[in-house]
């Protein structure tokens, strides 16, 4: 037996699959070579040689995955939320993102962003940079040092963007290759490039086609935005009249996942065919069917969708129909970098959606949002987001002592309370792929 | 000039009235004899004799008012949120409230509740106790010691409540008199009794009439719930067929405020005719008109209304039509005791309401929710909730240093960021009626 492992002892909560949450008031979780060997309700004698890290009455949960976050929107989070998507992009987002050509600014700003990511419950993230290559590579460098596992993209856009921040298709593609090759040359252990067209509104067909080819050639995943806002959707219809729905503009250009029968099996995740589409608030039936067929991951961003008056995605429908779905903070349209807040927003917005819009779509419950925050989003990175045997060992240790109550709660209810009442103060330990970060 | 005062120096934000928010990056706020003498953009020489408390780059705002909070629901906050109102009351609330007959339990529990209230931005609150007299008087005793200003009510209910927690009308009225006289005998400086029928569903006409008489006789304010949940509203229609809308059941029994022409002018607030109705999510036009006529305060409880799938009140309509309205955390249907979270919930739920339910009712903006949290709710307690000259001096000092950003923001935007990103950690000072609590 390998000695390269350890056992965590404490209360544990994790999703076995999307239907079943496991709650254990006392658990021993075994990690060997960065991978879980399973969870035991008694001390596992077969691993007696491993050191036990004793967290006693603390709660141990899988690391959380933030499937959609904009690093260069960190500075203005929590302001400007009285606008909707397109006005907000032009007034607040683009001028700010343009500043990242200044590497000194980029470094100071990304430093603050990364600090927040580090102290919260997130262990994995899919991150948007800016259109600028240098500062996006810098962001990857900085992230690699944290121990977190991330995908990072240089953003592309060649239309409907103010001149000061707009690229040509040619330049954008050339820069993307520079970015990808620069990133790959670093041979990072835990930071990988991801193809990142901003959204169809700001990407010509030519640009998107080129990006699809790059994704395929370099075996890279893709992330973008889809069906977020009603005005945006109308704009896509006008720009791309031959697409019968928004998602088809990505599908036609090789940027919308792959059907499972032709999606490559792989050791290393993610790769070509793995795609994240953020929002999907207003996806029509055909789009939903295609996302299911192509294994597209939905990044459900409920705080952002409320803040920008976009609406609320039918997340329970996506879950119940077997689509892949995780949560995104969507900084800076989401204010909070902490996925506890995203989970809460997913619950509350699903309830208002049910009451005000569609009684037939059930609201989410705690186990749904816990699943999305851990296993649902983690799946984008491979076997990630659970303590089931064989999963990469990402764990977060939570101390709920400060959340006073005289009631005795089981582990799952303690996690529910942490979600409602806790914040980064309650995150007291973090492991990624078996490496202890703190 | 009296020497019994001081000057606070720092950035300041406050509402002058419901239309206008004042943001000053540098301000001197003068307090004499517990009352504001106004805010100056330079050192006010006429008060040169007063000591200056220098908060430098910190933010000073009026104390926040929590217009609706259930102290005995503190223990289970953040759990059980997958139910709607009536099921939740029977399954979670009533069994818990029943425990407060045990004074030791009550003391330990209220101690935790009060600690949370104390460390957050709240300086005034209208609080529900339980049906039990002794423990509700104990709660008042404990609150008096904090320095916060509060109204506290013994809850009444004589129908549609499990037998173990149900009163008879006679006993309920008798206990209410015992409670009121017990509370008044203490001659508290800042803690007063308030008449508290739980809601029409659980109060017979006879009980409500008796309570209306007690309110009048003892010159007491009233708090209750109104038009929160669709099933509740249908139940009221069945129980009270001669009322043409829910609010009329309170109006008929002297529990629904008073028209301004006969509402007594008073030095001491609140008193008879001052009424808080929590929720008002589904109030019909006639009910809204009567609340306006009678000066009823609406306690808008957006987090609670989302958690229990009640909906979202048309708060901007109430504001624009000139109704009195403040915010309530509504612990434990609201999870967070911190009004920052309530403000955020008010914003996000108003946006989803607009997108999903009624495009014609505008969503709230930051200055609306800041107004409701301070001046809107504060008005229930008299001249409270602003730094305008003549207002009782409640102030909260906020430190936003931890909310990293490289942008320079004005005072109002800093408060907006504190609301989105801050928590009780950021509350570093508190004054009530000119008394410094910390």
Coordinates of C-alpha atoms in Angstrom, one line a residue, chain A residues 74-373:
Chain A
X74 CA -13.3 41.8 -10.0
X75 CA -12.6 45.5 -9.4
X76 CA -16.2 46.8 -10.0
X77 CA -18.1 43.9 -8.4
X78 CA -20.9 45.2 -6.3
X79 CA -21.5 48.4 -8.3
X80 CA -23.5 49.3 -11.5
X81 CA -26.1 46.7 -11.0
X82 CA -29.0 48.9 -12.2
X83 CA -28.3 48.2 -15.8
X84 CA -29.1 45.2 -18.1
X85 CA -26.5 43.2 -20.1
X86 CA -25.7 45.2 -23.2
X87 CA -25.7 48.6 -21.6
X88 CA -23.6 47.2 -18.7
X89 CA -21.1 45.7 -21.0
X90 CA -20.5 49.0 -22.9
X91 CA -20.6 51.3 -19.9
X92 CA -18.7 49.3 -17.3
X93 CA -17.2 46.1 -18.6
X94 CA -15.3 47.0 -21.8
X95 CA -13.6 50.2 -20.4
X96 CA -12.4 48.2 -17.4
X97 CA -11.2 45.1 -19.4
X98 CA -9.3 47.4 -21.7
X99 CA -7.1 48.4 -18.7
X100 CA -5.5 45.0 -18.5
X101 CA -3.1 45.8 -21.4
X102 CA -1.3 47.5 -18.5
X103 CA 0.5 44.5 -16.9
X104 CA 1.1 46.3 -13.7
X105 CA -2.6 47.0 -13.3
X106 CA -3.4 43.5 -14.3
X107 CA -1.0 42.0 -11.7
X108 CA -2.4 44.0 -8.8
X109 CA -5.9 43.4 -9.8
X110 CA -5.6 39.7 -10.4
X111 CA -3.8 39.4 -7.1
X112 CA -6.9 40.6 -5.3
X113 CA -9.2 38.4 -7.4
X114 CA -7.0 35.3 -6.7
X115 CA -6.9 36.0 -3.0
X116 CA -10.7 35.9 -2.8
X117 CA -10.8 32.7 -4.9
X118 CA -8.3 31.2 -2.6
X119 CA -10.0 31.9 0.8
X120 CA -13.4 30.8 -0.4
X121 CA -14.7 27.2 -1.0
X122 CA -13.7 27.1 -4.7
X123 CA -11.0 24.6 -5.8
X124 CA -11.6 24.6 -9.5
X125 CA -12.7 27.4 -11.9
X126 CA -13.3 28.2 -15.6
X127 CA -12.2 31.8 -16.0
X128 CA -12.5 34.5 -18.6
X129 CA -9.5 36.8 -19.0
X130 CA -9.5 39.8 -21.3
X131 CA -8.8 40.1 -25.1
X132 CA -5.2 40.8 -24.1
X133 CA -2.8 37.9 -24.5
X134 CA 0.0 39.0 -22.1
X135 CA -2.1 39.7 -19.1
X136 CA -4.1 36.6 -19.6
X137 CA -0.9 34.5 -19.6
X138 CA 0.1 36.4 -16.5
X139 CA -3.2 35.4 -14.9
X140 CA -2.5 31.8 -15.7
X141 CA 1.0 32.1 -14.2
X142 CA -0.4 33.5 -11.0
X143 CA -3.2 30.9 -10.8
X144 CA -0.7 28.0 -11.2
X145 CA 1.0 29.2 -8.0
X146 CA -2.1 29.0 -5.9
X147 CA -2.6 25.2 -6.2
X148 CA -6.2 25.7 -7.6
X149 CA -7.1 23.9 -10.9
X150 CA -8.3 26.3 -13.5
X151 CA -9.0 26.9 -17.2
X152 CA -8.3 30.4 -18.4
X153 CA -9.3 32.0 -21.7
X154 CA -8.3 34.9 -23.8
X155 CA -11.5 36.5 -24.8
X156 CA -12.3 37.0 -28.5
X157 CA -14.5 39.6 -30.2
X158 CA -14.5 41.3 -33.5
X159 CA -17.9 43.1 -33.7
X160 CA -20.3 45.2 -31.7
X161 CA -17.6 46.2 -29.3
X162 CA -16.3 49.8 -28.9
X163 CA -13.3 50.4 -31.2
X164 CA -10.9 50.7 -28.4
X165 CA -11.5 47.1 -27.4
X166 CA -12.4 45.5 -30.7
X167 CA -10.2 43.0 -32.6
X168 CA -10.2 42.0 -36.3
X169 CA -11.0 38.3 -36.8
X170 CA -7.5 37.8 -38.2
X171 CA -5.8 39.4 -35.2
X172 CA -8.0 37.7 -32.8
X173 CA -7.2 34.3 -34.2
X174 CA -3.5 35.0 -34.4
X175 CA -3.5 36.2 -30.8
X176 CA -5.4 33.2 -29.7
X177 CA -2.8 30.9 -31.2
X178 CA -0.1 33.0 -29.5
X179 CA -2.0 32.7 -26.2
X180 CA -2.6 28.9 -26.5
X181 CA 1.0 28.1 -27.5
X182 CA 2.3 30.4 -24.8
X183 CA 0.2 28.7 -22.2
X184 CA 1.0 25.2 -23.3
X185 CA 4.7 26.0 -23.4
X186 CA 4.6 26.6 -19.7
X187 CA 3.6 23.0 -19.1
X188 CA 1.5 24.0 -16.1
X189 CA 0.3 21.2 -13.9
X190 CA -3.1 22.7 -13.1
X191 CA -3.8 25.6 -15.4
X192 CA -4.9 25.2 -18.9
X193 CA -6.1 27.4 -21.8
X194 CA -9.7 27.4 -23.0
X195 CA -11.1 28.8 -26.2
X196 CA -13.3 31.8 -25.2
X197 CA -15.4 33.6 -27.8
X198 CA -17.2 36.2 -25.7
X199 CA -20.6 35.6 -27.3
X200 CA -22.2 35.5 -30.7
X201 CA -23.2 39.2 -30.6
X202 CA -19.5 40.1 -30.5
X203 CA -18.0 37.3 -32.7
X204 CA -18.4 37.1 -36.5
X205 CA -19.0 33.7 -38.1
X206 CA -15.5 33.8 -39.5
X207 CA -13.9 34.4 -36.0
X208 CA -16.0 31.6 -34.5
X209 CA -15.1 29.2 -37.3
X210 CA -11.4 29.9 -36.7
X211 CA -11.8 29.4 -33.0
X212 CA -13.6 26.1 -33.6
X213 CA -10.6 25.0 -35.7
X214 CA -8.1 26.1 -33.0
X215 CA -10.0 24.2 -30.3
X216 CA -9.9 21.1 -32.4
X217 CA -6.3 21.4 -33.4
X218 CA -5.0 22.0 -29.9
X219 CA -7.6 19.7 -28.2
X220 CA -9.0 22.5 -26.1
X221 CA -12.3 23.0 -24.3
X222 CA -14.6 26.0 -25.1
X223 CA -16.5 28.5 -22.9
X224 CA -18.9 31.2 -23.9
X225 CA -22.3 32.8 -23.1
X226 CA -25.7 31.6 -24.3
X227 CA -29.3 32.9 -24.2
X228 CA -28.8 35.2 -21.2
X229 CA -30.9 38.2 -22.0
X230 CA -33.9 38.8 -24.2
X231 CA -32.4 41.8 -26.1
X232 CA -29.2 39.9 -26.6
X233 CA -31.2 37.0 -28.1
X234 CA -33.0 39.2 -30.5
X235 CA -29.7 40.7 -31.6
X236 CA -28.3 37.3 -32.3
X237 CA -31.4 36.5 -34.4
X238 CA -30.8 39.6 -36.5
X239 CA -27.1 39.0 -36.8
X240 CA -27.4 35.3 -37.7
X241 CA -30.7 34.9 -39.5
X242 CA -29.8 31.4 -40.8
X243 CA -29.5 30.0 -37.3
X244 CA -32.8 28.7 -36.0
X245 CA -31.7 29.3 -32.4
X246 CA -28.8 31.0 -30.6
X247 CA -26.9 27.8 -29.7
X248 CA -26.8 26.8 -33.4
X249 CA -24.4 29.7 -34.0
X250 CA -21.9 27.8 -31.8
X251 CA -22.8 24.4 -33.2
X252 CA -22.2 25.5 -36.8
X253 CA -18.7 26.6 -35.9
X254 CA -17.6 23.6 -33.8
X255 CA -18.0 25.4 -30.5
X256 CA -20.9 23.5 -29.0
X257 CA -19.6 20.3 -27.5
X258 CA -19.7 16.9 -29.2
X259 CA -22.2 14.0 -29.1
X260 CA -21.1 11.4 -26.7
X261 CA -20.6 8.8 -29.4
X262 CA -17.8 10.9 -31.0
X263 CA -16.6 12.7 -27.9
X264 CA -13.0 11.5 -27.2
X265 CA -12.5 9.4 -24.1
X266 CA -9.6 10.9 -22.3
X267 CA -7.5 10.8 -19.2
X268 CA -6.9 14.5 -19.0
X269 CA -10.0 16.7 -18.7
X270 CA -11.2 18.9 -20.1
X271 CA -10.4 18.8 -23.9
X272 CA -12.0 19.3 -27.3
X273 CA -15.7 18.7 -27.1
X274 CA -16.0 19.9 -23.5
X275 CA -17.9 23.1 -23.6
X276 CA -19.4 25.4 -21.0
X277 CA -22.2 27.8 -21.9
X278 CA -23.0 30.3 -19.2
X279 CA -26.6 31.3 -18.4
X280 CA -29.1 29.5 -20.7
X281 CA -31.9 31.5 -19.1
X282 CA -34.1 31.5 -22.2
X283 CA -33.0 28.5 -24.1
X284 CA -35.7 27.1 -26.4
X285 CA -36.5 23.4 -26.6
X286 CA -34.2 22.7 -29.6
X287 CA -31.3 24.4 -27.9
X288 CA -31.9 22.4 -24.7
X289 CA -32.0 19.2 -26.8
X290 CA -28.8 20.0 -28.6
X291 CA -27.0 20.8 -25.3
X292 CA -28.1 17.5 -24.0
X293 CA -27.0 15.6 -27.1
X294 CA -23.6 17.4 -27.2
X295 CA -22.9 17.1 -23.5
X296 CA -22.6 20.9 -23.1
X297 CA -22.1 22.1 -19.5
X298 CA -24.5 24.8 -18.4
X299 CA -23.0 27.3 -16.0
X300 CA -26.0 28.4 -14.1
X301 CA -25.3 31.9 -12.8
X302 CA -28.3 32.9 -10.7
X303 CA -26.9 35.9 -8.9
X304 CA -25.7 37.4 -12.1
X305 CA -29.0 36.7 -13.8
X306 CA -30.9 38.4 -11.1
X307 CA -28.5 41.4 -10.9
X308 CA -28.8 42.2 -14.6
X309 CA -32.5 41.5 -14.7
X310 CA -32.0 38.7 -17.1
X311 CA -34.3 36.2 -15.3
X312 CA -33.6 32.8 -13.9
X313 CA -32.7 29.6 -15.8
X314 CA -35.0 26.6 -15.4
X315 CA -32.2 24.8 -13.6
X316 CA -34.4 22.0 -12.1
X317 CA -35.5 21.2 -15.7
X318 CA -31.9 20.9 -16.8
X319 CA -31.1 18.6 -13.8
X320 CA -34.2 16.5 -14.3
X321 CA -33.6 16.1 -18.0
X322 CA -30.1 14.9 -17.4
X323 CA -28.2 17.9 -18.8
X324 CA -24.8 18.7 -17.4
X325 CA -25.0 21.7 -15.1
X326 CA -22.9 23.5 -12.5
X327 CA -22.8 26.9 -10.9
X328 CA -21.0 30.1 -11.8
X329 CA -20.5 33.2 -9.7
X330 CA -20.1 35.2 -12.9
X331 CA -18.1 38.0 -11.2
X332 CA -18.6 40.9 -11.8
X333 CA -22.3 40.6 -12.9
X334 CA -22.4 38.4 -9.8
X335 CA -21.1 40.4 -6.9
X336 CA -19.9 37.6 -4.6
X337 CA -16.9 35.4 -5.4
X338 CA -18.2 32.8 -2.8
X339 CA -20.3 29.9 -4.2
X340 CA -22.3 29.8 -1.0
X341 CA -24.0 33.0 -2.2
X342 CA -24.5 31.5 -5.7
X343 CA -26.2 28.4 -4.2
X344 CA -28.5 30.7 -2.2
X345 CA -29.3 32.7 -5.3
X346 CA -30.0 29.5 -7.2
X347 CA -32.6 28.5 -4.6
X348 CA -34.3 31.9 -4.2
X349 CA -34.4 32.6 -7.9
X350 CA -35.9 29.2 -8.7
X351 CA -38.6 29.8 -6.2
X352 CA -39.5 33.2 -7.7
X353 CA -39.4 31.7 -11.1
X354 CA -41.9 29.1 -10.0
X355 CA -44.2 31.6 -8.3
X356 CA -44.1 34.3 -10.9
X357 CA -43.4 32.5 -14.2
X358 CA -43.9 28.8 -14.5
X359 CA -45.6 26.7 -11.8
X360 CA -44.7 23.5 -13.7
X361 CA -40.9 23.8 -13.2
X362 CA -40.2 22.8 -9.7
X363 CA -38.0 25.0 -7.5
X364 CA -34.5 23.8 -6.5
X365 CA -33.8 22.3 -3.1
X366 CA -30.6 22.2 -1.1
X367 CA -29.3 18.9 -2.5
X368 CA -29.7 20.2 -6.1
X369 CA -27.6 23.3 -5.4
X370 CA -25.0 21.4 -3.4
X371 CA -24.8 18.9 -6.3
X372 CA -24.4 21.7 -8.9
X373 CA -21.7 23.4 -6.8

